Amino acid sequence: MTAGKGKTFYIHTFGCQMNQADSAIITAVLQQEGYTVAESEESAGIILLNTCAVRENAVDRIENYLQRIQGMKKRDKRLVIGLAGCIPQYQREETLTLSPAIDFLAGPDSYRTLPALIEQARGGAKPTSLEFNVAETYEGIDPVRLGLISAIVPVMRGCNNRCAYCVVPFTRGRERSHPFRSVISEVQQVVAAGYREITLIGQNVNSYHDPEAGMNFAALLDAVSREAPQTRVRFTTSHPKDISAELVRIIADRPNICNHIHLPVQSGSTVVLGRMNRGHTIEEYREKIALIRSIIPGVTLSTDIIAGFCGEREEDHQASLELLSSVRFDSAYMFFYSTRPGTLAARTLVDDVVEEEKKRRLQEIIDLQNSISADLFQQAIGSVVEVLAETESRRSTGQLMGRTVGNRAVVFDRESHQPGDLVRVLITAATSATLTGRPEHR
Ligand code: SAH
Ligand code: SF4
Ligand code: F3S
């Protein structure tokens, strides 16, 4: 291969933070082989789409995107286009039929083979690398991250749960934890590189388990927070069944662990939770919330919720609304159910809530949650919060955007501050999604 454009790549990342972390691995693997990051998609010799399959509309987005880059490929025959991540792993070789422009497929456990896939694709083959490898945690590869303030550190891959609606076990394979030592050494690197915040991630992060080191997630979180005492530490996503009093106490005790827990509930109805195979009742979920609130005063909570799952009756929907009203989450990711072929729900349940009704229920959920968030955010007006400045605000270079320990977004007057600064901000206004304010002068 000649040097120049052919040796440059551009990654477009869709989906969750797991994919963001994987894009940093992909970048490292390709850079080791002499490839460099292209300044723009147009100037790249290789375009990689790191894809998400979690809901039907996530797949639609990729299809739209592929249509757009198909035209680029007509203009530049040497352009190589690869699909990585969850769609190829889920739809396997069939993914190639999404677009004639696709040159190769790489599943989430196969990124070490990317240089070989690219070479084979240039030779005219349409190679695919879709094997699961339960030993793969990409140990020994130093991720090349975007951004300089907040670092994502994966601590596990895959998921052993079988939530009935979910493709992730199919796209990511069996759960495996990164060795404790390798997490700690990544944390040390991130601290040495000057990052101010670390987010430990996994599909089910609190089921972390390293048998050799004798470490569960509570012990890991404790060790990470001690290794990086000046750095904010967050984690996501937690499963309710794996929230323990031990874990909650560590969050409360360690000053640099952010007092925010994202705890997906999915439905407010025990009947629906059972059908979803979530492994707990709504009472058990409420008990976990009560435990968390009793041990961590001022904790903020957020959740995920699905409207219109198979067999959901109006009373189940009302139970979801009631849960939101009584728990009063700070924020929520809200979805209507979309059936995913091959999952337990698609094989054994009937997707019987019509689309119009799913959307109506979702809208009720969104309206209620927005009013709760707006209420909670209003209450913050007049208080002073500590904000880690992350970027310039999208609206004005005279303002910075950052987050509170509770993960609330704050836009504030920049004055002399820079991204990376911890700033005490007096809150002067609020919407349902953002707080606004100015640095406090004492
Ligand atoms: N591992 C995480 C997140 C998984 S995917 C967890 O267990 O919480 C993120 C969210 O997408 C899920 O929490 C769920 O609310 C939503 N989701 C997953 N599959 C879905 C589907 N088929 N239809 C609608 N929403 C879905
Ligand atoms: Fe999907 Fe459930 Fe695993 Fe989360 S815990 S990734 S929702 S199967
Ligand atoms: Fe999507 Fe894969 Fe994440 S399906 S949500 S990118 S694990």
Short mmCIF file of N, CA, C and O in Angstrom, two decimals, residues 21-134:
data_model
loop_
_atom_site.label_atom_id
_atom_site.label_comp_id
_atom_site.label_asym_id
_atom_site.label_seq_id
_atom_site.Cartn_x
_atom_site.Cartn_y
_atom_site.Cartn_z
N ALA A 21 -15.30 3.45 23.92
CA ALA A 21 -14.05 2.87 24.44
C ALA A 21 -13.41 1.98 23.38
O ALA A 21 -12.18 1.98 23.21
N ASP A 22 -14.23 1.24 22.64
CA ASP A 22 -13.67 0.37 21.60
C ASP A 22 -13.06 1.18 20.46
O ASP A 22 -12.07 0.77 19.86
N SER A 23 -13.65 2.34 20.16
CA SER A 23 -13.06 3.17 19.09
C SER A 23 -11.66 3.63 19.49
O SER A 23 -10.78 3.77 18.63
N ALA A 24 -11.45 3.83 20.79
CA ALA A 24 -10.11 4.20 21.26
C ALA A 24 -9.13 3.03 21.12
O ALA A 24 -7.94 3.22 20.87
N ILE A 25 -9.64 1.80 21.26
CA ILE A 25 -8.81 0.60 21.04
C ILE A 25 -8.49 0.46 19.54
O ILE A 25 -7.35 0.20 19.15
N ILE A 26 -9.53 0.64 18.71
CA ILE A 26 -9.34 0.52 17.26
C ILE A 26 -8.27 1.52 16.80
O ILE A 26 -7.38 1.19 16.01
N THR A 27 -8.37 2.75 17.31
CA THR A 27 -7.40 3.78 16.93
C THR A 27 -5.98 3.33 17.28
O THR A 27 -5.06 3.44 16.47
N ALA A 28 -5.83 2.76 18.48
CA ALA A 28 -4.50 2.30 18.91
C ALA A 28 -4.00 1.17 18.02
O ALA A 28 -2.83 1.17 17.61
N VAL A 29 -4.87 0.22 17.71
CA VAL A 29 -4.46 -0.93 16.88
C VAL A 29 -3.99 -0.43 15.51
O VAL A 29 -2.94 -0.84 15.00
N LEU A 30 -4.73 0.49 14.92
CA LEU A 30 -4.37 0.97 13.57
C LEU A 30 -3.12 1.85 13.62
O LEU A 30 -2.27 1.78 12.72
N GLN A 31 -3.01 2.67 14.64
CA GLN A 31 -1.81 3.53 14.74
C GLN A 31 -0.55 2.68 14.89
O GLN A 31 0.49 3.00 14.32
N GLN A 32 -0.65 1.59 15.61
CA GLN A 32 0.52 0.69 15.76
C GLN A 32 0.99 0.17 14.41
O GLN A 32 2.15 -0.15 14.23
N GLU A 33 0.08 0.07 13.47
CA GLU A 33 0.43 -0.43 12.13
C GLU A 33 0.75 0.70 11.17
O GLU A 33 0.82 0.50 9.96
N GLY A 34 0.92 1.92 11.68
CA GLY A 34 1.35 3.03 10.83
C GLY A 34 0.21 3.82 10.20
O GLY A 34 0.44 4.74 9.42
N TYR A 35 -1.02 3.49 10.52
CA TYR A 35 -2.14 4.29 10.03
C TYR A 35 -2.27 5.54 10.89
O TYR A 35 -1.90 5.54 12.07
N THR A 36 -2.80 6.62 10.31
CA THR A 36 -3.01 7.83 11.10
C THR A 36 -4.46 8.28 10.98
O THR A 36 -5.16 7.93 10.03
N VAL A 37 -4.89 9.07 11.97
CA VAL A 37 -6.28 9.55 12.00
C VAL A 37 -6.44 10.66 10.95
O VAL A 37 -5.66 11.61 10.93
N ALA A 38 -7.44 10.53 10.08
CA ALA A 38 -7.70 11.56 9.07
C ALA A 38 -8.37 12.76 9.72
O ALA A 38 -9.08 12.62 10.72
N GLU A 39 -8.12 13.94 9.14
CA GLU A 39 -8.72 15.14 9.73
C GLU A 39 -10.22 15.18 9.53
O GLU A 39 -10.95 15.76 10.33
N SER A 40 -10.68 14.60 8.45
CA SER A 40 -12.12 14.59 8.20
C SER A 40 -12.47 13.29 7.49
O SER A 40 -11.58 12.59 6.98
N GLU A 41 -13.75 13.01 7.47
CA GLU A 41 -14.22 11.82 6.77
C GLU A 41 -13.84 11.89 5.29
O GLU A 41 -13.43 10.91 4.68
N GLU A 42 -13.96 13.09 4.70
CA GLU A 42 -13.71 13.26 3.26
C GLU A 42 -12.27 12.96 2.91
O GLU A 42 -11.97 12.51 1.81
N SER A 43 -11.34 13.24 3.82
CA SER A 43 -9.93 13.06 3.48
C SER A 43 -9.41 11.67 3.88
O SER A 43 -8.24 11.38 3.75
N ALA A 44 -10.30 10.79 4.37
CA ALA A 44 -9.83 9.49 4.87
C ALA A 44 -9.78 8.43 3.77
O ALA A 44 -10.62 8.42 2.86
N GLY A 45 -8.81 7.53 3.88
CA GLY A 45 -8.72 6.39 2.97
C GLY A 45 -9.55 5.21 3.47
O GLY A 45 -9.91 4.32 2.71
N ILE A 46 -9.82 5.21 4.77
CA ILE A 46 -10.61 4.14 5.38
C ILE A 46 -11.67 4.79 6.27
O ILE A 46 -11.34 5.65 7.10
N ILE A 47 -12.92 4.40 6.10
CA ILE A 47 -13.96 4.88 7.02
C ILE A 47 -14.49 3.67 7.78
O ILE A 47 -14.88 2.66 7.18
N LEU A 48 -14.48 3.80 9.10
CA LEU A 48 -14.99 2.72 9.95
C LEU A 48 -16.23 3.20 10.69
O LEU A 48 -16.20 4.25 11.33
N LEU A 49 -17.30 2.44 10.59
CA LEU A 49 -18.49 2.77 11.37
C LEU A 49 -18.56 1.79 12.53
O LEU A 49 -18.65 0.58 12.32
N ASN A 50 -18.45 2.30 13.74
CA ASN A 50 -18.56 1.45 14.92
C ASN A 50 -20.02 1.50 15.37
O ASN A 50 -20.49 2.51 15.88
N THR A 51 -20.75 0.42 15.15
CA THR A 51 -22.21 0.47 15.10
C THR A 51 -22.91 -0.06 16.35
O THR A 51 -22.36 -0.83 17.12
N CYS A 52 -24.19 0.33 16.47
CA CYS A 52 -25.06 -0.08 17.58
C CYS A 52 -26.30 -0.77 17.01
O CYS A 52 -26.85 -0.33 16.02
N ALA A 53 -26.74 -1.84 17.70
CA ALA A 53 -27.89 -2.59 17.22
C ALA A 53 -29.02 -2.63 18.25
O ALA A 53 -29.97 -3.39 18.10
N VAL A 54 -28.94 -1.79 19.28
CA VAL A 54 -29.80 -2.01 20.44
C VAL A 54 -31.29 -1.81 20.15
O VAL A 54 -32.13 -2.53 20.67
N ARG A 55 -31.60 -0.83 19.29
CA ARG A 55 -32.99 -0.62 18.90
C ARG A 55 -33.04 -0.48 17.40
O ARG A 55 -32.05 -0.14 16.76
N GLU A 56 -34.25 -0.68 16.85
CA GLU A 56 -34.38 -0.64 15.40
C GLU A 56 -33.92 0.70 14.84
O GLU A 56 -33.26 0.75 13.80
N ASN A 57 -34.22 1.80 15.54
CA ASN A 57 -33.85 3.10 14.97
C ASN A 57 -32.34 3.33 14.98
O ASN A 57 -31.82 4.12 14.20
N ALA A 58 -31.62 2.57 15.84
CA ALA A 58 -30.16 2.67 15.81
C ALA A 58 -29.65 2.09 14.49
O ALA A 58 -28.71 2.61 13.87
N VAL A 59 -30.28 1.00 14.06
CA VAL A 59 -29.88 0.36 12.80
C VAL A 59 -30.28 1.26 11.62
O VAL A 59 -29.52 1.41 10.66
N ASP A 60 -31.45 1.90 11.71
CA ASP A 60 -31.88 2.81 10.64
C ASP A 60 -30.85 3.92 10.43
O ASP A 60 -30.57 4.32 9.31
N ARG A 61 -30.33 4.41 11.54
CA ARG A 61 -29.35 5.51 11.44
C ARG A 61 -28.13 5.09 10.62
O ARG A 61 -27.62 5.85 9.81
N ILE A 62 -27.68 3.86 10.85
CA ILE A 62 -26.50 3.37 10.12
C ILE A 62 -26.85 3.24 8.63
O ILE A 62 -26.04 3.56 7.76
N GLU A 63 -28.07 2.77 8.35
CA GLU A 63 -28.45 2.60 6.94
C GLU A 63 -28.45 3.95 6.23
O GLU A 63 -27.97 4.06 5.10
N ASN A 64 -28.98 4.96 6.90
CA ASN A 64 -28.98 6.31 6.29
C ASN A 64 -27.56 6.77 6.05
O ASN A 64 -27.23 7.35 5.00
N TYR A 65 -26.72 6.51 7.02
CA TYR A 65 -25.34 6.94 6.93
C TYR A 65 -24.62 6.22 5.78
O TYR A 65 -23.87 6.83 5.02
N LEU A 66 -24.90 4.94 5.65
CA LEU A 66 -24.27 4.16 4.58
C LEU A 66 -24.66 4.70 3.20
O LEU A 66 -23.85 4.75 2.29
N GLN A 67 -25.93 5.10 3.10
CA GLN A 67 -26.37 5.65 1.80
C GLN A 67 -25.56 6.89 1.44
O GLN A 67 -25.20 7.09 0.30
N ARG A 68 -25.28 7.68 2.46
CA ARG A 68 -24.52 8.91 2.21
C ARG A 68 -23.10 8.58 1.77
O ARG A 68 -22.61 9.15 0.79
N ILE A 69 -22.44 7.63 2.45
CA ILE A 69 -21.05 7.40 2.07
C ILE A 69 -20.89 6.54 0.83
O ILE A 69 -19.82 6.49 0.24
N GLN A 70 -21.99 5.91 0.41
CA GLN A 70 -21.96 5.17 -0.85
C GLN A 70 -21.52 6.08 -2.00
O GLN A 70 -20.76 5.69 -2.86
N GLY A 71 -22.04 7.32 -1.98
CA GLY A 71 -21.69 8.31 -3.02
C GLY A 71 -20.20 8.62 -2.98
O GLY A 71 -19.56 8.75 -4.03
N MET A 72 -19.64 8.72 -1.78
CA MET A 72 -18.20 9.01 -1.66
C MET A 72 -17.39 7.90 -2.29
O MET A 72 -16.37 8.10 -2.91
N LYS A 73 -17.88 6.69 -2.12
CA LYS A 73 -17.15 5.54 -2.65
C LYS A 73 -17.19 5.52 -4.18
O LYS A 73 -16.24 5.09 -4.84
N LYS A 74 -18.29 6.00 -4.74
CA LYS A 74 -18.37 6.09 -6.21
C LYS A 74 -17.31 7.05 -6.73
O LYS A 74 -16.71 6.82 -7.77
N ARG A 75 -17.10 8.13 -5.98
CA ARG A 75 -16.11 9.12 -6.43
C ARG A 75 -14.68 8.65 -6.20
O ARG A 75 -13.78 9.01 -6.92
N ASP A 76 -14.47 7.84 -5.17
CA ASP A 76 -13.12 7.38 -4.85
C ASP A 76 -13.15 5.86 -4.67
O ASP A 76 -13.44 5.36 -3.59
N LYS A 77 -12.78 5.16 -5.72
CA LYS A 77 -12.91 3.69 -5.73
C LYS A 77 -12.00 3.02 -4.71
O LYS A 77 -12.21 1.88 -4.32
N ARG A 78 -10.93 3.75 -4.30
CA ARG A 78 -9.99 3.12 -3.36
C ARG A 78 -10.41 3.25 -1.90
O ARG A 78 -9.79 2.68 -1.01
N LEU A 79 -11.45 4.03 -1.67
CA LEU A 79 -11.95 4.19 -0.30
C LEU A 79 -12.41 2.83 0.26
O LEU A 79 -13.12 2.09 -0.42
N VAL A 80 -11.97 2.53 1.49
CA VAL A 80 -12.36 1.27 2.14
C VAL A 80 -13.35 1.59 3.26
O VAL A 80 -13.09 2.46 4.09
N ILE A 81 -14.48 0.86 3.27
CA ILE A 81 -15.48 1.10 4.30
C ILE A 81 -15.70 -0.17 5.11
O ILE A 81 -16.01 -1.23 4.56
N GLY A 82 -15.50 -0.05 6.43
CA GLY A 82 -15.68 -1.22 7.30
C GLY A 82 -16.78 -0.99 8.32
O GLY A 82 -16.95 0.13 8.81
N LEU A 83 -17.53 -2.04 8.61
CA LEU A 83 -18.53 -1.96 9.68
C LEU A 83 -18.00 -2.73 10.89
O LEU A 83 -17.69 -3.93 10.77
N ALA A 84 -17.91 -2.05 12.00
CA ALA A 84 -17.42 -2.69 13.23
C ALA A 84 -18.54 -2.67 14.26
O ALA A 84 -19.58 -2.03 14.07
N GLY A 85 -18.35 -3.38 15.37
CA GLY A 85 -19.25 -3.27 16.51
C GLY A 85 -20.44 -4.19 16.45
O GLY A 85 -20.37 -5.32 15.96
N CYS A 86 -21.58 -3.68 16.93
CA CYS A 86 -22.69 -4.57 17.28
C CYS A 86 -23.56 -5.01 16.12
O CYS A 86 -24.12 -6.10 16.17
N ILE A 87 -23.70 -4.20 15.06
CA ILE A 87 -24.56 -4.67 13.95
C ILE A 87 -23.94 -5.88 13.25
O ILE A 87 -24.61 -6.90 13.10
N PRO A 88 -22.68 -5.82 12.83
CA PRO A 88 -22.14 -7.02 12.17
C PRO A 88 -22.12 -8.24 13.08
O PRO A 88 -22.35 -9.37 12.63
N GLN A 89 -21.87 -8.03 14.37
CA GLN A 89 -21.84 -9.19 15.27
C GLN A 89 -23.23 -9.82 15.37
O GLN A 89 -23.37 -11.03 15.44
N TYR A 90 -24.24 -8.99 15.33
CA TYR A 90 -25.63 -9.44 15.51
C TYR A 90 -26.20 -10.01 14.21
O TYR A 90 -26.81 -11.07 14.19
N GLN A 91 -25.99 -9.30 13.11
CA GLN A 91 -26.59 -9.74 11.84
C GLN A 91 -25.63 -10.57 11.00
O GLN A 91 -25.96 -10.96 9.89
N ARG A 92 -24.42 -10.75 11.50
CA ARG A 92 -23.39 -11.57 10.85
C ARG A 92 -23.23 -11.21 9.37
O ARG A 92 -23.36 -10.05 9.02
N GLU A 93 -22.94 -12.20 8.53
CA GLU A 93 -22.60 -11.92 7.13
C GLU A 93 -23.71 -11.17 6.40
O GLU A 93 -23.45 -10.45 5.43
N GLU A 94 -24.92 -11.33 6.90
CA GLU A 94 -26.07 -10.64 6.30
C GLU A 94 -25.87 -9.12 6.28
O GLU A 94 -26.46 -8.42 5.46
N THR A 95 -25.03 -8.63 7.20
CA THR A 95 -24.76 -7.19 7.27
C THR A 95 -24.26 -6.66 5.93
O THR A 95 -24.51 -5.51 5.58
N LEU A 96 -23.54 -7.51 5.18
CA LEU A 96 -22.98 -7.05 3.90
C LEU A 96 -24.09 -6.61 2.94
O LEU A 96 -23.86 -5.78 2.07
N THR A 97 -25.30 -7.15 3.13
CA THR A 97 -26.38 -6.79 2.21
C THR A 97 -26.96 -5.39 2.50
O THR A 97 -27.76 -4.88 1.72
N LEU A 98 -26.53 -4.78 3.61
CA LEU A 98 -27.03 -3.42 3.91
C LEU A 98 -26.60 -2.43 2.84
O LEU A 98 -27.32 -1.48 2.54
N SER A 99 -25.40 -2.65 2.28
CA SER A 99 -24.91 -1.72 1.27
C SER A 99 -23.76 -2.37 0.49
O SER A 99 -22.89 -3.00 1.09
N PRO A 100 -23.75 -2.17 -0.84
CA PRO A 100 -22.62 -2.71 -1.62
C PRO A 100 -21.31 -2.01 -1.28
O PRO A 100 -20.23 -2.49 -1.62
N ALA A 101 -21.41 -0.87 -0.58
CA ALA A 101 -20.20 -0.12 -0.26
C ALA A 101 -19.40 -0.75 0.88
O ALA A 101 -18.23 -0.41 1.08
N ILE A 102 -19.98 -1.69 1.62
CA ILE A 102 -19.26 -2.26 2.77
C ILE A 102 -18.18 -3.23 2.30
O ILE A 102 -18.45 -4.16 1.54
N ASP A 103 -16.94 -3.01 2.76
CA ASP A 103 -15.82 -3.85 2.34
C ASP A 103 -15.46 -4.94 3.33
O ASP A 103 -14.87 -5.94 2.97
N PHE A 104 -15.70 -4.67 4.62
CA PHE A 104 -15.38 -5.73 5.60
C PHE A 104 -16.20 -5.55 6.86
O PHE A 104 -16.77 -4.48 7.12
N LEU A 105 -16.26 -6.64 7.66
CA LEU A 105 -17.01 -6.64 8.92
C LEU A 105 -16.09 -7.07 10.06
O LEU A 105 -15.34 -8.04 9.91
N ALA A 106 -16.19 -6.36 11.18
CA ALA A 106 -15.37 -6.72 12.34
C ALA A 106 -16.22 -6.67 13.60
O ALA A 106 -16.77 -5.63 13.94
N GLY A 107 -16.36 -7.79 14.28
CA GLY A 107 -17.11 -7.84 15.54
C GLY A 107 -16.29 -7.29 16.69
O GLY A 107 -15.07 -7.11 16.57
N PRO A 108 -16.95 -7.03 17.85
CA PRO A 108 -16.27 -6.36 18.97
C PRO A 108 -15.08 -7.11 19.56
O PRO A 108 -14.25 -6.49 20.24
N ASP A 109 -14.97 -8.42 19.33
CA ASP A 109 -13.80 -9.14 19.88
C ASP A 109 -12.69 -9.30 18.85
O ASP A 109 -11.72 -10.02 19.11
N SER A 110 -12.80 -8.65 17.70
CA SER A 110 -11.84 -8.96 16.62
C SER A 110 -10.99 -7.78 16.19
O SER A 110 -10.42 -7.80 15.10
N TYR A 111 -10.88 -6.75 17.04
CA TYR A 111 -10.22 -5.54 16.56
C TYR A 111 -8.72 -5.68 16.36
O TYR A 111 -8.12 -4.90 15.63
N ARG A 112 -8.13 -6.72 16.97
CA ARG A 112 -6.70 -6.92 16.70
C ARG A 112 -6.46 -7.32 15.24
O ARG A 112 -5.36 -7.20 14.72
N THR A 113 -7.51 -7.85 14.59
CA THR A 113 -7.34 -8.32 13.20
C THR A 113 -7.61 -7.21 12.17
O THR A 113 -7.55 -7.47 10.97
N LEU A 114 -7.91 -6.00 12.62
CA LEU A 114 -8.32 -4.94 11.67
C LEU A 114 -7.28 -4.67 10.57
O LEU A 114 -7.66 -4.56 9.39
N PRO A 115 -5.97 -4.58 10.90
CA PRO A 115 -5.01 -4.32 9.81
C PRO A 115 -5.08 -5.40 8.74
O PRO A 115 -5.07 -5.10 7.53
N ALA A 116 -5.24 -6.67 9.15
CA ALA A 116 -5.32 -7.76 8.17
C ALA A 116 -6.62 -7.64 7.36
O ALA A 116 -6.62 -7.85 6.13
N LEU A 117 -7.72 -7.28 8.03
CA LEU A 117 -9.00 -7.15 7.32
C LEU A 117 -8.90 -6.06 6.25
O LEU A 117 -9.41 -6.21 5.13
N ILE A 118 -8.25 -4.95 6.60
CA ILE A 118 -8.13 -3.84 5.66
C ILE A 118 -7.30 -4.30 4.43
O ILE A 118 -7.69 -4.04 3.28
N GLU A 119 -6.20 -5.00 4.69
CA GLU A 119 -5.37 -5.48 3.58
C GLU A 119 -6.16 -6.43 2.68
O GLU A 119 -6.12 -6.33 1.45
N GLN A 120 -6.90 -7.35 3.30
CA GLN A 120 -7.69 -8.30 2.51
C GLN A 120 -8.77 -7.57 1.71
O GLN A 120 -9.04 -7.90 0.55
N ALA A 121 -9.37 -6.57 2.33
CA ALA A 121 -10.42 -5.81 1.63
C ALA A 121 -9.81 -5.10 0.42
O ALA A 121 -10.42 -5.04 -0.65
N ARG A 122 -8.60 -4.61 0.57
CA ARG A 122 -7.94 -3.92 -0.55
C ARG A 122 -7.61 -4.91 -1.67
O ARG A 122 -7.54 -4.53 -2.83
N GLY A 123 -7.44 -6.17 -1.29
CA GLY A 123 -7.18 -7.20 -2.29
C GLY A 123 -8.45 -7.64 -3.01
O GLY A 123 -8.42 -8.52 -3.86
N GLY A 124 -9.59 -7.07 -2.63
CA GLY A 124 -10.83 -7.35 -3.36
C GLY A 124 -11.77 -8.30 -2.65
O GLY A 124 -12.90 -8.51 -3.08
N ALA A 125 -11.31 -8.90 -1.53
CA ALA A 125 -12.20 -9.80 -0.79
C ALA A 125 -13.16 -8.97 0.07
O ALA A 125 -12.98 -7.77 0.22
N LYS A 126 -14.20 -9.61 0.58
CA LYS A 126 -15.06 -8.93 1.57
C LYS A 126 -14.92 -9.71 2.88
O LYS A 126 -15.82 -10.47 3.25
N PRO A 127 -13.78 -9.54 3.58
CA PRO A 127 -13.53 -10.38 4.75
C PRO A 127 -14.42 -10.03 5.93
O PRO A 127 -14.88 -8.90 6.07
N THR A 128 -14.66 -11.05 6.75
CA THR A 128 -15.44 -10.83 7.97
C THR A 128 -14.70 -11.48 9.14
O THR A 128 -14.06 -12.52 8.97
N SER A 129 -14.76 -10.85 10.31
CA SER A 129 -14.13 -11.41 11.50
C SER A 129 -15.14 -11.24 12.63
O SER A 129 -15.28 -10.17 13.20
N LEU A 130 -15.87 -12.32 12.90
CA LEU A 130 -17.04 -12.21 13.78
C LEU A 130 -17.03 -13.25 14.90
O LEU A 130 -18.08 -13.56 15.47
N GLU A 131 -15.85 -13.77 15.22
CA GLU A 131 -15.79 -14.77 16.30
C GLU A 131 -15.80 -14.07 17.66
O GLU A 131 -15.12 -13.07 17.84
N PHE A 132 -16.54 -14.66 18.59
CA PHE A 132 -16.41 -14.20 19.98
C PHE A 132 -15.12 -14.77 20.56
O PHE A 132 -14.72 -15.88 20.20
N ASN A 133 -14.50 -14.02 21.43
CA ASN A 133 -13.32 -14.52 22.13
C ASN A 133 -13.45 -14.09 23.59
O ASN A 133 -13.19 -12.94 23.93
N VAL A 134 -13.88 -15.03 24.40
CA VAL A 134 -14.21 -14.69 25.79
C VAL A 134 -12.97 -14.31 26.60
O VAL A 134 -13.07 -13.76 27.70
#
